[in-house]
Amino acid sequence: MLRLRSLLLSCSLVALNALAQTPPPKLEPLPEPPPPPAGVLDESLEPQVTITRRGADKVEEYRLNGKLYMLKVTPSHGVPYYLMDDRGDGSWVRQDATAGSGLRVPMWVIGTF
């Protein structure tokens, strides 16, 4: 029981120490950063989106550096879904737009040969 009281006392003293701190001086907001100079932004990092119609369905193709990595299929009646090529080997995995995305482990490509 004595240990519990000493633990509670030490926790309350730490909390009171935090409350007793002086407030920081009045801070001024930082100015807005300037926009990046022209030519710094890499346009190749933006995906190229091609929208086509197949019958009544709409298909959006997403390409990065000319390589197709994702398709979004929107049926005329129904829920849109995605086909994703996570590994880049042509094996497509379907992901529904309404279902929770779940855990997606980052799989960045460091270098290609």
Coordinates of C-alpha atoms in Angstrom, one line a residue:
M1 CA 0.0 0.0 0.0
L2 CA 2.9 2.3 0.8
R3 CA 4.3 1.7 -2.7
L4 CA 1.0 2.6 -4.3
R5 CA 0.9 5.9 -2.4
S6 CA 4.4 6.8 -3.2
L7 CA 3.7 6.0 -6.9
L8 CA 0.6 8.2 -6.9
L9 CA 2.5 11.0 -5.1
S10 CA 5.4 10.9 -7.6
C11 CA 3.0 10.9 -10.6
S12 CA 1.0 13.8 -9.2
L13 CA 4.3 15.8 -8.5
V14 CA 5.3 15.2 -12.1
A15 CA 1.9 16.4 -13.4
L16 CA 2.1 19.5 -11.1
N17 CA 5.6 20.2 -12.4
A18 CA 4.3 20.2 -15.9
L19 CA 1.4 22.6 -15.0
A20 CA 3.8 25.0 -13.2
Q21 CA 5.8 25.7 -16.3
T22 CA 5.7 29.2 -17.6
P23 CA 3.8 29.7 -20.9
P24 CA 5.9 30.3 -24.0
P25 CA 6.3 33.8 -25.2
K26 CA 3.8 35.1 -27.8
L27 CA 4.9 33.5 -31.1
E28 CA 4.5 35.1 -34.5
P29 CA 3.3 32.9 -37.4
L30 CA 5.8 32.0 -40.0
P31 CA 5.5 33.6 -43.4
E32 CA 4.3 31.4 -46.3
P33 CA 7.2 29.6 -48.1
P34 CA 7.9 30.7 -51.6
P35 CA 6.7 28.5 -54.4
P36 CA 9.3 26.1 -55.9
P37 CA 11.2 27.5 -58.8
A38 CA 10.2 26.4 -62.3
G39 CA 11.8 23.2 -63.5
V40 CA 12.1 21.7 -60.0
L41 CA 8.8 19.9 -60.1
D42 CA 9.2 16.6 -61.9
E43 CA 6.3 16.1 -64.3
S44 CA 7.2 12.4 -64.8
L45 CA 6.0 11.7 -61.3
E46 CA 2.4 12.6 -62.2
P47 CA 0.5 9.6 -63.5
Q48 CA -0.8 9.7 -67.0
V49 CA -4.6 8.9 -67.0
T50 CA -6.3 7.6 -70.1
I51 CA -10.1 7.3 -70.0
T52 CA -11.8 5.0 -72.4
R53 CA -15.3 3.7 -72.8
R54 CA -16.0 0.0 -73.4
G55 CA -19.6 -0.3 -74.1
A56 CA -21.4 1.4 -71.2
D57 CA -18.4 0.9 -68.9
K58 CA -15.7 3.5 -68.2
V59 CA -12.1 2.4 -67.9
E60 CA -9.4 4.6 -66.5
E61 CA -5.8 3.5 -67.1
Y62 CA -3.1 4.9 -64.9
R63 CA 0.5 4.9 -66.2
L64 CA 3.7 6.0 -64.6
N65 CA 6.7 6.4 -66.8
G66 CA 4.8 4.7 -69.6
K67 CA 4.1 1.6 -67.5
L68 CA 0.5 0.6 -66.7
Y69 CA 0.1 0.0 -63.0
M70 CA -3.6 0.5 -62.2
L71 CA -7.0 0.3 -63.9
K72 CA -10.3 1.7 -62.5
V73 CA -13.3 0.1 -64.0
T74 CA -16.7 1.9 -63.5
P75 CA -19.6 -0.2 -64.8
S76 CA -22.7 1.5 -66.0
H77 CA -24.6 0.0 -63.1
G78 CA -22.7 -1.3 -60.2
V79 CA -19.8 -0.4 -57.9
P80 CA -16.4 0.7 -59.4
Y81 CA -13.4 -1.5 -58.7
Y82 CA -9.7 -1.3 -59.2
L83 CA -7.2 -3.7 -60.9
M84 CA -3.7 -3.1 -59.5
D85 CA -0.4 -4.5 -60.6
D86 CA 1.5 -4.2 -57.3
R87 CA 4.6 -6.1 -58.3
G88 CA 4.9 -4.9 -61.8
D89 CA 5.0 -8.4 -63.3
G90 CA 1.5 -8.3 -64.9
S91 CA -0.4 -10.2 -62.2
W92 CA -3.4 -8.0 -61.5
V93 CA -5.2 -8.0 -58.2
R94 CA -8.8 -6.7 -57.8
Q95 CA -9.6 -4.3 -55.1
D96 CA -13.1 -3.1 -54.5
A97 CA -13.7 0.6 -54.1
T98 CA -16.2 0.2 -51.2
A99 CA -14.4 -2.3 -49.1
G100 CA -11.8 -1.2 -46.6
S101 CA -8.4 -0.9 -48.1
G102 CA -6.9 -2.9 -45.3
L103 CA -3.2 -3.0 -44.7
R104 CA -1.1 -2.2 -47.7
V105 CA 2.6 -2.7 -47.1
P106 CA 4.8 -0.2 -49.0
M107 CA 6.6 -1.9 -51.9
W108 CA 8.7 0.8 -53.4
V109 CA 11.0 0.0 -56.3
I110 CA 14.5 1.2 -55.4
G111 CA 16.1 0.4 -58.7
T112 CA 15.4 -1.4 -61.9
F113 CA 17.9 -3.0 -64.3

